[in-house]
XYZ file of C-alpha atoms in Angstrom:
741
model
C -6.094 -9.388 21.385
C -5.821 -12.802 22.476
C -9.114 -13.659 20.706
C -7.518 -13.071 17.325
C -3.671 -14.216 18.403
C -5.544 -17.000 19.481
C -7.406 -17.515 15.445
C -3.766 -17.393 14.375
C -2.390 -20.455 16.595
C -5.495 -21.729 15.530
C -5.217 -21.840 11.962
C -1.727 -23.119 12.177
C -2.431 -25.652 14.136
C -5.309 -27.254 11.781
C -2.779 -26.469 8.684
C -0.646 -29.155 10.418
C -3.758 -31.786 11.491
C -4.144 -31.093 8.036
C -0.770 -32.271 6.528
C -1.720 -36.148 7.990
C -5.025 -35.672 5.390
C -8.492 -34.736 6.326
C -10.216 -35.478 2.955
C -10.990 -39.801 3.167
C -11.944 -41.711 -0.329
C -15.908 -41.187 -1.523
C -18.337 -44.024 -0.470
C -21.192 -43.373 -2.683
C -19.906 -41.572 -5.184
C -23.296 -40.500 -7.392
C -24.214 -42.814 -10.236
C -24.187 -39.657 -13.237
C -21.270 -37.440 -12.527
C -19.357 -36.333 -14.965
C -17.485 -38.413 -17.433
C -14.207 -36.540 -17.337
C -13.025 -33.560 -14.565
C -9.916 -31.400 -14.571
C -8.376 -30.995 -11.179
C -6.342 -27.855 -11.264
C -3.780 -28.285 -7.538
C -2.781 -24.933 -5.711
C 1.266 -23.822 -6.015
C 0.746 -19.746 -6.213
C 2.225 -18.279 -9.254
C 3.597 -21.874 -10.404
C -0.092 -22.736 -11.651
C 0.236 -20.867 -14.659
C 1.371 -24.121 -15.549
C -2.398 -25.377 -16.091
C -3.183 -22.494 -19.083
C -0.570 -24.749 -20.972
C -1.794 -27.644 -20.323
C -5.338 -26.622 -21.084
C -4.447 -25.298 -24.069
C -2.693 -28.291 -25.045
C -5.730 -30.357 -23.957
C -8.127 -27.953 -26.244
C -5.264 -28.346 -29.206
C -6.824 -32.197 -29.366
C -10.439 -31.403 -28.988
C -10.835 -32.453 -25.295
C -13.752 -31.335 -23.477
C -14.032 -31.572 -20.074
C -17.549 -31.879 -18.279
C -16.663 -30.263 -14.793
C -13.278 -28.435 -13.438
C -12.515 -28.997 -9.561
C -9.652 -26.288 -8.642
C -7.573 -25.603 -4.990
C -6.167 -21.867 -4.888
C -4.802 -21.274 -8.119
C -5.903 -23.733 -9.497
C -9.388 -22.657 -8.837
C -8.826 -19.343 -9.872
C -7.290 -20.845 -13.423
C -10.071 -23.107 -13.818
C -12.952 -20.816 -12.410
C -12.079 -18.732 -15.054
C -12.060 -21.745 -17.381
C -15.074 -22.406 -16.024
C -16.988 -18.973 -16.562
C -16.140 -19.211 -20.571
C -12.252 -17.495 -21.220
C -10.113 -19.184 -23.331
C -6.467 -19.937 -23.054
C -5.246 -17.096 -24.173
C -7.325 -14.824 -23.062
C -5.689 -16.654 -19.263
C -2.237 -15.872 -20.234
C -2.886 -12.817 -21.228
C -4.764 -11.615 -17.771
C -2.058 -13.534 -15.800
C 0.615 -11.868 -17.138
C -0.864 -8.740 -17.374
C -1.247 -8.240 -12.955
C 0.540 -6.877 -11.121
C 0.733 -9.707 -8.664
C 2.690 -7.503 -5.924
C 0.292 -4.988 -5.856
C -2.877 -7.554 -5.162
C -0.679 -9.048 -2.202
C -0.853 -5.661 -0.458
C -3.861 -3.386 0.527
C -1.989 -0.312 -0.376
C -2.438 1.593 -3.259
C -0.488 3.890 -5.163
C 0.333 7.464 -2.998
C -0.605 9.273 -6.457
C -4.460 7.530 -6.302
C -5.367 8.529 -2.388
C -6.780 11.654 -2.002
C -4.906 14.660 -0.231
C -5.541 13.823 3.399
C -4.454 10.547 3.146
C -1.029 11.404 2.000
C -0.434 13.470 4.329
C -1.178 10.274 6.453
C 2.793 10.279 5.390
C 4.164 12.818 6.569
C 6.169 12.520 9.207
C 8.016 8.962 8.795
C 6.177 6.782 10.731
C 5.741 3.119 11.400
C 3.325 1.721 8.376
C 1.636 -0.793 10.960
C -1.235 0.916 12.745
C -2.178 -0.946 15.814
C -6.235 -1.195 15.727
C -8.716 -1.002 19.226
C -11.644 -3.061 19.799
C -13.556 -3.710 23.009
C -10.930 -6.640 23.958
C -8.102 -4.063 23.635
C -5.084 -4.139 20.811
C -6.639 -6.426 18.054
C -4.688 -7.879 16.299
C -5.766 -9.203 12.223
C -5.954 -12.864 11.857
C -3.745 -12.199 8.402
C -0.635 -9.768 7.229
C -2.658 -8.285 4.814
C -6.516 -7.736 4.731
C -7.372 -8.777 0.532
C -8.874 -5.902 0.108
C -6.695 -5.873 -3.389
C -7.146 -9.630 -3.914
C -11.793 -9.152 -3.480
C -11.549 -6.347 -5.806
C -9.347 -8.234 -8.747
C -11.517 -11.287 -8.277
C -14.865 -9.569 -8.528
C -13.777 -7.456 -11.466
C -12.774 -10.700 -13.208
C -16.307 -12.409 -12.113
C -17.894 -8.958 -13.662
C -16.519 -9.107 -16.836
C -17.533 -12.733 -16.918
C -21.581 -12.628 -16.233
C -21.377 -15.950 -13.834
C -23.938 -17.618 -12.891
C -25.125 -18.096 -9.067
C -24.915 -21.846 -9.009
C -22.037 -23.061 -10.431
C -23.204 -25.874 -12.240
C -24.294 -23.786 -14.408
C -21.622 -22.317 -16.016
C -20.613 -23.205 -19.276
C -18.491 -25.753 -17.548
C -19.635 -27.070 -14.362
C -17.111 -26.120 -11.339
C -16.309 -26.755 -8.138
C -13.629 -24.674 -5.556
C -12.256 -26.487 -2.031
C -11.441 -24.542 0.770
C -10.012 -25.827 4.461
C -12.502 -25.358 7.751
C -10.308 -24.032 10.069
C -11.689 -24.621 12.982
C -12.281 -28.567 12.115
C -9.877 -29.398 9.199
C -12.069 -30.823 7.218
C -12.648 -29.776 3.205
C -15.332 -27.548 2.254
C -16.394 -27.767 -1.787
C -17.706 -24.558 -2.687
C -20.573 -25.023 -5.750
C -22.688 -21.830 -5.925
C -22.549 -17.926 -4.624
C -20.115 -15.097 -6.377
C -17.211 -16.785 -8.434
C -15.597 -14.371 -6.870
C -16.031 -15.477 -3.014
C -15.229 -18.918 -3.510
C -11.806 -18.239 -5.725
C -10.558 -16.292 -2.984
C -11.847 -18.515 -0.091
C -9.938 -20.946 -1.955
C -6.527 -19.188 -1.891
C -6.811 -17.381 1.152
C -3.397 -17.986 2.376
C -3.512 -18.733 5.672
C -1.050 -15.828 7.931
C -0.704 -13.800 4.589
C -4.893 -13.324 4.238
C -7.985 -13.665 7.306
C -9.980 -15.957 6.879
C -13.130 -15.763 5.050
C -16.658 -16.443 6.565
C -19.016 -18.230 4.726
C -22.502 -19.590 6.390
C -21.153 -18.881 9.991
C -17.431 -21.489 8.250
C -13.537 -19.360 8.553
C -12.534 -20.680 5.279
C -9.258 -20.414 4.387
C -6.670 -21.868 1.143
C -7.775 -25.601 0.435
C -4.610 -26.837 -0.370
C -3.835 -27.571 3.660
C -6.494 -30.350 2.991
C -7.173 -31.180 -0.760
C -3.685 -29.289 -2.948
C -4.742 -32.014 -5.748
C -8.387 -32.347 -5.008
C -8.728 -36.062 -6.999
C -10.686 -37.589 -3.833
C -13.091 -35.000 -4.135
C -13.562 -35.341 -7.715
C -14.924 -38.418 -6.823
C -16.990 -37.911 -4.423
C -18.661 -35.990 -7.393
C -18.774 -39.068 -8.843
C -15.730 -37.893 -11.853
C -15.851 -41.434 -13.847
C -12.383 -40.161 -15.808
C -10.060 -37.775 -14.264
C -6.941 -35.855 -15.643
C -5.063 -34.263 -12.812
C -2.800 -31.507 -13.302
C 0.129 -31.227 -10.405
C 1.571 -28.313 -10.037
C 2.506 -28.471 -6.052
C 5.926 -27.393 -4.892
C 8.277 -29.845 -4.336
C 9.920 -31.387 -1.635
C 14.113 -30.842 -1.873
C 16.549 -32.239 -0.105
C 18.429 -28.607 -0.761
C 18.493 -26.828 2.267
C 21.554 -24.986 1.351
C 19.074 -23.213 -0.921
C 16.950 -21.842 1.843
C 18.134 -18.715 1.276
C 14.785 -16.175 1.964
C 11.476 -15.657 2.909
C 10.537 -16.978 -0.105
C 12.925 -20.099 0.136
C 11.784 -21.228 3.004
C 7.814 -20.124 2.595
C 8.087 -22.357 -0.268
C 9.074 -25.220 1.218
C 7.111 -24.390 4.245
C 3.908 -24.370 1.420
C 5.620 -28.324 -0.195
C 5.631 -29.736 3.503
C 1.747 -28.719 4.726
C 0.539 -30.271 0.967
C 3.446 -33.373 0.480
C 1.065 -35.451 2.751
C -2.756 -35.473 1.044
C -1.129 -34.757 -2.167
C 0.806 -38.085 -1.969
C -2.905 -39.699 -1.252
C -4.741 -38.171 -4.236
C -2.187 -39.321 -6.126
C -2.722 -43.008 -4.797
C -6.271 -42.973 -5.126
C -6.307 -41.921 -9.427
C -7.186 -45.399 -11.285
C -5.676 -46.819 -14.318
C -6.878 -44.803 -16.827
C -6.935 -41.561 -15.137
C -3.779 -39.039 -15.517
C -1.738 -37.334 -13.822
C 0.578 -34.538 -15.295
C 2.953 -33.023 -13.382
C 5.389 -30.419 -15.022
C 8.462 -29.920 -14.280
C 8.781 -26.320 -13.254
C 12.381 -26.531 -11.969
C 13.561 -23.666 -9.320
C 9.843 -21.382 -10.189
C 8.659 -20.510 -6.668
C 4.696 -19.648 -5.666
C 5.531 -16.447 -6.169
C 7.281 -16.071 -9.482
C 3.891 -14.244 -10.883
C 7.015 -13.039 -13.378
C 7.837 -16.097 -15.011
C 4.465 -16.641 -15.994
C 5.026 -17.260 -19.331
C 7.803 -19.531 -19.005
C 5.639 -20.662 -16.926
C 2.624 -21.281 -19.258
C 5.480 -23.222 -21.881
C 6.143 -25.899 -19.220
C 2.674 -26.835 -18.662
C 2.607 -27.506 -22.665
C 5.638 -29.376 -23.353
C 4.520 -31.627 -20.023
C 1.148 -32.217 -21.632
C 2.448 -33.151 -25.088
C 4.397 -35.251 -23.444
C 1.094 -37.056 -21.946
C -0.344 -36.998 -25.606
C -0.795 -40.700 -25.979
C -2.100 -40.982 -23.027
C -4.813 -38.371 -23.646
C -5.954 -39.826 -26.624
C -8.640 -41.851 -25.635
C -10.437 -38.135 -23.879
C -10.517 -36.739 -27.961
C -14.117 -35.558 -28.345
C -16.132 -36.084 -31.623
C -16.048 -33.495 -33.951
C -19.344 -32.945 -33.231
C -18.681 -32.626 -29.427
C -16.111 -30.128 -28.966
C -18.526 -27.687 -31.519
C -20.796 -28.283 -29.108
C -18.374 -27.656 -25.894
C -16.982 -24.996 -27.717
C -20.295 -23.304 -28.368
C -21.117 -24.255 -24.429
C -18.003 -23.214 -23.258
C -17.168 -19.685 -24.561
C -18.227 -16.821 -23.540
C -15.453 -14.629 -24.309
C -15.103 -11.700 -21.369
C -16.561 -8.118 -21.500
C -13.662 -5.883 -21.852
C -16.281 -3.291 -19.713
C -18.731 -3.456 -16.955
C -22.298 -2.435 -17.681
C -23.624 -0.532 -14.881
C -27.785 2.040 -14.750
C -27.262 2.943 -11.011
C -25.299 2.203 -7.800
C -26.440 1.781 -4.919
C -24.058 1.462 -1.320
C -25.106 -0.766 1.311
C -23.947 -2.136 4.683
C -22.245 1.013 4.754
C -21.291 0.774 8.709
C -18.976 4.094 9.269
C -19.263 5.643 6.290
C -20.704 8.456 5.442
C -23.171 7.350 2.326
C -23.334 10.433 0.634
C -20.012 11.004 0.918
C -18.545 7.469 -0.071
C -20.765 8.405 -3.429
C -19.753 11.190 -3.776
C -15.662 9.429 -3.557
C -16.685 7.211 -6.554
C -16.194 8.311 -9.795
C -18.354 6.638 -12.143
C -21.717 8.684 -13.665
C -24.334 5.723 -14.446
C -25.790 4.946 -16.863
C -21.547 4.209 -17.864
C -19.488 1.058 -19.536
C -16.869 0.893 -16.342
C -13.336 0.683 -17.514
C -12.247 -2.201 -14.441
C -9.567 -0.670 -13.618
C -11.270 2.305 -14.040
C -13.792 0.279 -11.078
C -11.082 -1.054 -8.910
C -9.747 2.891 -8.467
C -12.983 3.592 -7.096
C -13.738 1.003 -4.888
C -9.725 1.198 -3.502
C -10.335 5.216 -2.550
C -13.100 4.281 -0.451
C -11.442 1.333 1.237
C -8.605 4.029 2.071
C -10.734 6.565 3.612
C -9.977 3.641 6.216
C -13.757 3.781 7.469
C -14.930 0.171 6.426
C -13.771 -3.477 6.128
C -13.156 -5.076 3.072
C -15.386 -4.009 0.570
C -16.760 -6.085 -2.352
C -19.449 -5.525 -5.284
C -21.920 -7.401 -7.029
C -23.603 -6.495 -10.543
C -27.523 -7.783 -10.034
C -29.799 -7.437 -13.185
C -32.930 -6.050 -11.429
C -35.945 -6.045 -13.989
C -33.425 -5.366 -16.236
C -31.937 -2.813 -14.663
C -27.671 -3.078 -13.909
C -27.659 -2.734 -10.095
C -23.879 -2.057 -9.029
C -24.456 -3.326 -5.185
C -20.997 -1.642 -3.444
C -20.935 -3.708 0.485
C -18.443 -1.181 2.419
C -19.094 -3.416 6.240
C -17.958 -1.223 9.456
C -14.029 -3.059 10.537
C -13.584 -5.527 13.200
C -12.197 -2.754 15.134
C -12.540 0.353 16.491
C -12.997 4.297 15.663
C -8.701 4.323 17.263
C -5.804 3.595 15.652
C -1.450 4.534 16.469
C 1.196 4.140 14.785
C 4.897 4.523 16.441
C 7.785 6.260 15.204
C 11.497 6.963 15.194
C 13.854 9.441 14.727
C 17.524 9.168 15.040
C 20.513 11.494 13.537
C 24.071 11.732 13.932
C 26.554 13.894 12.478
C 29.682 11.796 14.167
C 30.646 14.970 15.433
C 29.303 15.275 18.794
C 25.842 16.946 16.970
C 22.684 14.175 17.661
C 19.420 14.158 17.553
C 16.921 11.496 18.447
C 12.328 11.630 18.583
C 9.991 8.886 19.839
C 6.876 9.506 18.293
C 2.920 8.306 18.636
C 0.279 9.315 16.174
C -3.577 9.323 17.407
C -6.220 9.384 14.636
C -9.959 8.813 15.080
C -11.069 8.100 12.008
C -13.936 8.761 12.117
C -14.179 11.574 14.684
C -18.423 12.112 14.410
C -21.309 11.145 12.042
C -19.472 14.242 9.552
C -16.282 12.249 8.182
C -14.538 14.366 10.566
C -11.293 13.610 11.673
C -8.861 13.656 15.544
C -5.415 13.185 15.133
C -3.006 13.434 17.937
C 1.239 13.699 17.388
C 3.440 13.806 20.324
C 7.251 13.381 19.712
C 9.770 13.610 22.683
C 13.671 13.405 22.261
C 15.715 15.869 21.293
C 12.775 17.909 21.170
C 9.612 17.843 21.645
C 5.688 18.681 20.868
C 2.473 17.967 21.163
C 0.473 18.378 18.178
C -3.496 17.987 17.920
C -5.974 18.516 15.044
C -9.358 18.717 14.896
C -9.644 18.501 10.547
C -13.669 18.528 9.768
C -15.076 18.395 5.692
C -17.308 20.566 4.918
C -20.365 18.917 2.098
C -20.962 15.697 0.792
C -17.398 16.101 -1.838
C -15.281 16.948 0.967
C -13.575 19.806 -0.587
C -13.940 22.391 1.842
C -13.072 21.819 5.088
C -12.505 23.921 9.139
C -9.441 22.894 11.366
C -8.939 24.597 14.520
C -5.534 23.137 16.930
C -3.724 23.300 19.050
C -0.158 22.761 18.978
C 2.916 22.825 22.475
C 6.626 22.639 21.451
C 9.925 22.547 22.889
C 12.936 22.578 19.866
C 16.838 22.938 20.864
C 18.109 25.257 18.359
C 21.541 25.184 18.561
C 23.955 28.416 17.223
C 27.104 28.832 15.191
C 29.436 31.087 14.753
C 32.769 30.598 12.723
C 31.950 27.222 12.032
C 31.448 25.497 15.657
C 28.501 25.600 18.292
C 28.190 28.587 20.421
C 25.028 28.282 22.484
C 22.446 26.347 22.253
C 18.868 26.973 23.172
C 15.186 26.464 23.877
C 12.126 27.655 21.855
C 9.205 26.729 23.567
C 6.485 27.587 21.946
C 2.248 27.046 22.379
C -0.065 27.811 19.678
C -3.500 27.780 19.202
C -5.066 28.246 15.065
C -8.098 28.071 13.324
C -7.319 26.947 9.880
C -9.861 26.401 7.269
C -9.590 26.086 3.371
C -10.640 24.020 0.320
C -9.164 20.443 -1.326
C -8.403 20.895 -4.948
C -8.833 16.982 -6.451
C -6.348 14.676 -4.777
C -3.261 16.877 -5.477
C -3.312 20.293 -3.860
C -5.278 21.967 -1.215
C -5.121 26.178 0.151
C -5.808 27.024 3.756
C -6.102 30.015 5.440
C -5.230 30.186 8.901
C -4.925 32.381 11.750
C -2.895 32.142 14.905
C -1.661 32.730 18.564
C 1.549 32.023 19.755
C 3.564 32.859 22.828
C 7.415 31.809 22.381
C 9.529 31.962 25.080
C 13.302 32.024 24.188
C 15.533 30.423 26.939
C 19.764 29.929 26.492
C 20.712 26.633 27.649
C 24.871 26.312 26.992
C 26.919 29.026 25.808
C 27.269 32.775 25.770
C 23.683 34.747 24.661
C 24.253 35.018 21.707
C 20.714 36.197 21.599
C 18.734 37.396 24.692
C 16.913 35.363 26.293
C 12.872 36.303 25.658
C 8.988 36.061 25.345
C 7.442 37.013 22.851
C 3.912 37.526 21.403
C 2.520 36.098 17.553
C -0.069 36.327 15.653
C -2.064 36.963 12.928
C -3.236 35.203 9.724
C -1.327 32.720 7.232
C -2.282 31.660 3.295
C -0.691 28.136 2.813
C -0.627 26.459 -0.884
C 0.437 22.935 -1.168
C 0.476 20.853 -4.009
C 2.021 17.167 -3.402
C 1.633 14.356 -6.309
C 4.853 12.319 -5.126
C 4.190 8.565 -5.679
C 6.855 8.473 -2.274
C 7.974 11.225 -0.016
C 10.511 9.480 1.132
C 12.395 8.849 -2.660
C 10.282 10.555 -5.013
C 10.666 8.461 -8.373
C 8.234 10.889 -9.964
C 5.039 14.169 -9.136
C 6.083 16.974 -7.290
C 5.940 19.268 -4.202
C 5.282 23.007 -4.364
C 4.358 24.622 -0.863
C 3.848 28.313 -0.852
C 3.577 30.478 2.322
C 3.281 34.356 3.442
C 2.401 35.057 7.298
C 1.791 38.189 8.573
C 1.882 39.002 12.085
C -0.244 41.909 13.031
C 0.000 44.461 15.916
C -3.540 44.408 16.276
C -3.961 41.218 16.825
C -1.280 40.831 20.112
C 1.561 40.388 17.655
C 5.107 42.648 19.329
C 5.513 43.427 15.504
C 3.747 43.032 12.364
C 5.711 40.664 10.039
C 6.063 39.698 7.009
C 7.065 36.221 5.310
C 7.448 34.388 2.778
C 8.410 31.797 1.911
C 8.471 28.863 -1.289
C 9.915 25.012 -1.689
C 9.125 22.945 -4.732
C 10.600 19.804 -6.034
C 10.064 17.421 -9.169
C 11.199 13.850 -9.655
C 11.777 12.384 -13.150
C 12.613 8.739 -13.720
C 14.394 7.344 -16.575
C 14.526 3.443 -15.905
C 15.426 3.380 -12.358
C 17.494 6.428 -12.502
C 15.694 9.475 -10.834
C 16.649 13.208 -10.754
C 14.966 15.567 -8.316
C 15.739 20.086 -8.821
C 14.541 21.656 -6.221
C 14.502 24.862 -5.128
C 13.774 26.810 -1.392
C 13.132 30.268 -0.860
C 12.466 32.431 1.940
C 12.157 35.601 2.842
C 11.431 38.448 6.116
C 10.194 41.783 4.461
C 10.859 43.201 7.610
C 13.199 43.316 10.378
C 13.652 40.237 12.252
C 16.280 41.776 14.805
C 15.736 40.026 18.131
C 12.800 38.204 16.203
C 14.383 34.367 16.173
C 11.353 32.795 16.067
C 11.047 34.508 12.531
C 14.680 33.530 11.158
C 15.741 30.721 8.941
C 17.996 28.335 9.185
C 19.846 26.132 6.642
C 22.373 23.457 7.041
C 22.172 19.682 7.420
C 22.252 16.728 5.141
C 20.543 18.062 1.085
C 20.842 21.584 2.804
C 24.784 22.531 2.314
C 25.655 19.323 3.674
C 28.885 19.619 4.581
C 27.300 22.472 6.934
C 26.615 21.950 10.609
C 22.556 20.756 10.977
C 20.846 24.731 10.731
C 23.873 26.549 11.305
C 23.614 29.555 8.687
C 20.734 31.934 9.561
C 18.958 35.170 8.125
C 16.236 37.059 7.474
C 16.588 35.351 3.514
C 17.279 31.763 2.526
C 18.625 30.134 -0.771
C 18.546 27.078 -1.799
C 19.488 24.677 -4.574
C 20.232 21.823 -4.981
C 19.679 19.353 -8.121
C 19.967 15.593 -6.736
C 19.582 12.400 -8.826
C 19.650 8.395 -7.264
C 19.919 5.040 -9.076
C 17.276 2.584 -7.807
C 19.336 -0.729 -6.823
C 16.538 -3.165 -5.600
C 12.978 -3.182 -4.835
C 10.858 -6.112 -2.709
C 8.084 -6.349 -1.882
C 5.945 -9.134 0.392
C 3.166 -9.107 1.624
C 2.718 -4.828 1.609
C 5.917 -4.559 3.162
C 8.277 -2.350 0.467
C 11.976 -2.138 0.713
C 13.367 0.380 -1.498
C 17.112 0.430 -1.743
C 18.974 3.736 -3.778
C 22.542 5.116 -4.344
C 22.577 8.522 -5.435
C 24.842 12.151 -5.574
C 23.372 15.746 -5.067
C 24.618 19.171 -6.091
C 23.740 22.186 -3.897
C 24.440 26.226 -3.050
C 22.594 28.445 -1.433
C 23.483 31.096 1.699
C 21.678 32.892 4.139
C 21.579 36.492 4.460
C 19.990 39.510 6.835
C 18.407 42.272 5.968
C 21.560 44.434 5.583
C 23.230 42.123 2.988
C 21.087 41.644 -0.252
C 21.601 38.299 -1.538
C 23.618 37.819 -4.942
C 25.194 35.137 -6.281
C 28.714 35.712 -5.214
C 27.624 34.696 -1.694
C 26.505 31.389 -2.309
C 27.838 28.293 -1.015
C 28.550 25.269 -3.347
C 29.022 21.816 -2.165
C 27.830 18.466 -2.209
C 27.101 15.006 -0.832
C 26.743 11.083 -1.915
C 24.550 8.988 0.005
C 23.182 5.182 0.124
C 19.655 6.026 1.186
C 16.312 3.042 2.062
C 13.057 3.167 1.851
C 11.396 0.300 4.283
C 8.656 0.089 6.606
C 9.698 2.463 9.806
C 10.826 4.677 7.763
C 13.695 6.023 5.466
C 17.054 4.876 6.066
C 20.487 7.592 4.887
C 23.646 7.512 5.156
C 26.010 9.787 3.321
C 29.344 12.045 3.139
C 28.497 15.716 2.538
C 31.100 17.841 1.588
C 30.578 22.723 1.137
C 33.272 24.493 -0.261
C 35.411 26.332 2.035
C 36.693 22.760 3.454
C 33.917 21.437 5.445
C 32.203 18.020 5.526
C 30.905 15.284 7.587
C 29.324 12.093 8.080
C 25.765 11.612 8.422
C 23.581 8.933 9.704
C 19.563 9.359 9.492
C 16.712 7.363 10.271
C 12.780 7.869 10.539
C 12.070 11.513 10.637
C 15.352 13.079 10.938
C 15.455 12.487 7.530
């Protein structure tokens, strides 16, 4: 832990030093250097202005002999140097979901069925990993996997050269060595790697390791790399400065983005001032007026491009000396224009550096069937699915031409930590009428647990109710479709029994269960599972009158479960469905004290219309045999969303019926460095009841009600506060946090 924490502190220290300027003026630049160098500064989303300037330069027939870029300037400059036109770069920049790029998550419906269930129960998103020194602290808020795949996909579409001097326009990217605080000029290798290194924002992304050096965003030492261009022999320079300005209006520092924008400006101002001072009389500096456009305002890309055009047109007189002749301009276009391909052709696939990944499993996780012309988005989804097996560090790829055969090489190195991870969770529930619960949770996962992609997961919960569940999940075969899953469970549940609208007694239900299950996964959306179980159950009265007698009973038998899960979120889904069907049979022949057959069904489906979502839900449960004095087979109803005006699990019986239609509106969404927050407000309408076998379920006996609520999806789980009403004058307020939602 101290090693990684020290790395972060060291990074920030070097950044502070870099502000003083770590790029010396060129002493002996080469005499045969480029005549005209285009210098593009860093500035995050403000870098879209570079596109507008380049568009005007092309309108004037100005052809640079080299491009030098830092951070976002390295991405725009790298693509332009590789053959993209300004229109193609703008179209790309506008189409990218930058919120997804600045996180390592993928949409839940793209995960495997197994990985989807990591969302249950609700736990804090962050995982604690172990390495040889103890708990592992990452060197960045996000690993950068999404950024890596985006840039490598762009590289593959560009057919780049390994020597950046052989690109249509020679290119250089600027990075910072965090150990020395010196600038590092990237002039060869992977274009994607160079661009990612140049914009590896310290603290947000981990440093990139290249030739033994730890490199981060070049803006720390040369955000406007004029001095570097001069060191490369530039005779003339057109510099585009889109750096965040220093302002004295501290009243606008209202959120993280404002503060980070100000910090970014402070970290780059010194070296930028020095580089501006290095410009010669014949050089041109273009500084678009970008106003309040921040480094993260990618949603304003079109506006930013236009502001870049405006600034370039205002500098037309200064740019006229650099206009090329018609012949030279035509030659430039023939050399520069290499339109990106819409697909990536591959003839075969090779996996290397597989680390903890089982190679046959990894290859079968890919949807690629070579030879094929791959859609870049399809390739991105495949790589992200492979990454979310959680068996590797950042996965990279490149396409090699091997004797005319296009080989897709996927590099999946082992992670920098061990196979063990831990998550923490908190659950709080209160109805403000004396009925409250709390739970503290910790989950341990070992991925993989063996060379066959087995998983060992243990969940410990302590609080008003407690449990310990440990399961070993072993997939079978390279496609991971079949599995076996032995497990054990120890639980203690506090159960209130209500009579005449008041708690009558409180019991403890203690269960010890051993189970062996097996089944098949159907795509990434469903699972069918058959289990055999044996459990000891003990019911002890804690407080109140003994409505149910204390007992010790054995349950043993089989259950068959079908689970379909396509929800995009388990908190407030906006699309997808969740359906669970279970048939349970306890058998005297297996040691059970009674033969019982139980059936249950729960299904919900979310539809969204703009910011509004509607979720109809139906739940039904039935015991086909009497449960007299068999407390463990009862169905319970009551609480938020389950006849919200009633106490938690106030109703019970052999049959349960619940119908609900819920509607909510998303008020706000925030995405930042992998942290997502969503705010909602909504209502639900509910109808339901429970019945014993001696009384048939009927519509006349249903209770009706509803609730109004506000809620939020947060990294610690859902937050929910609502007011519920059920006919008969029953109402109550609720507060739920985390896994008691």
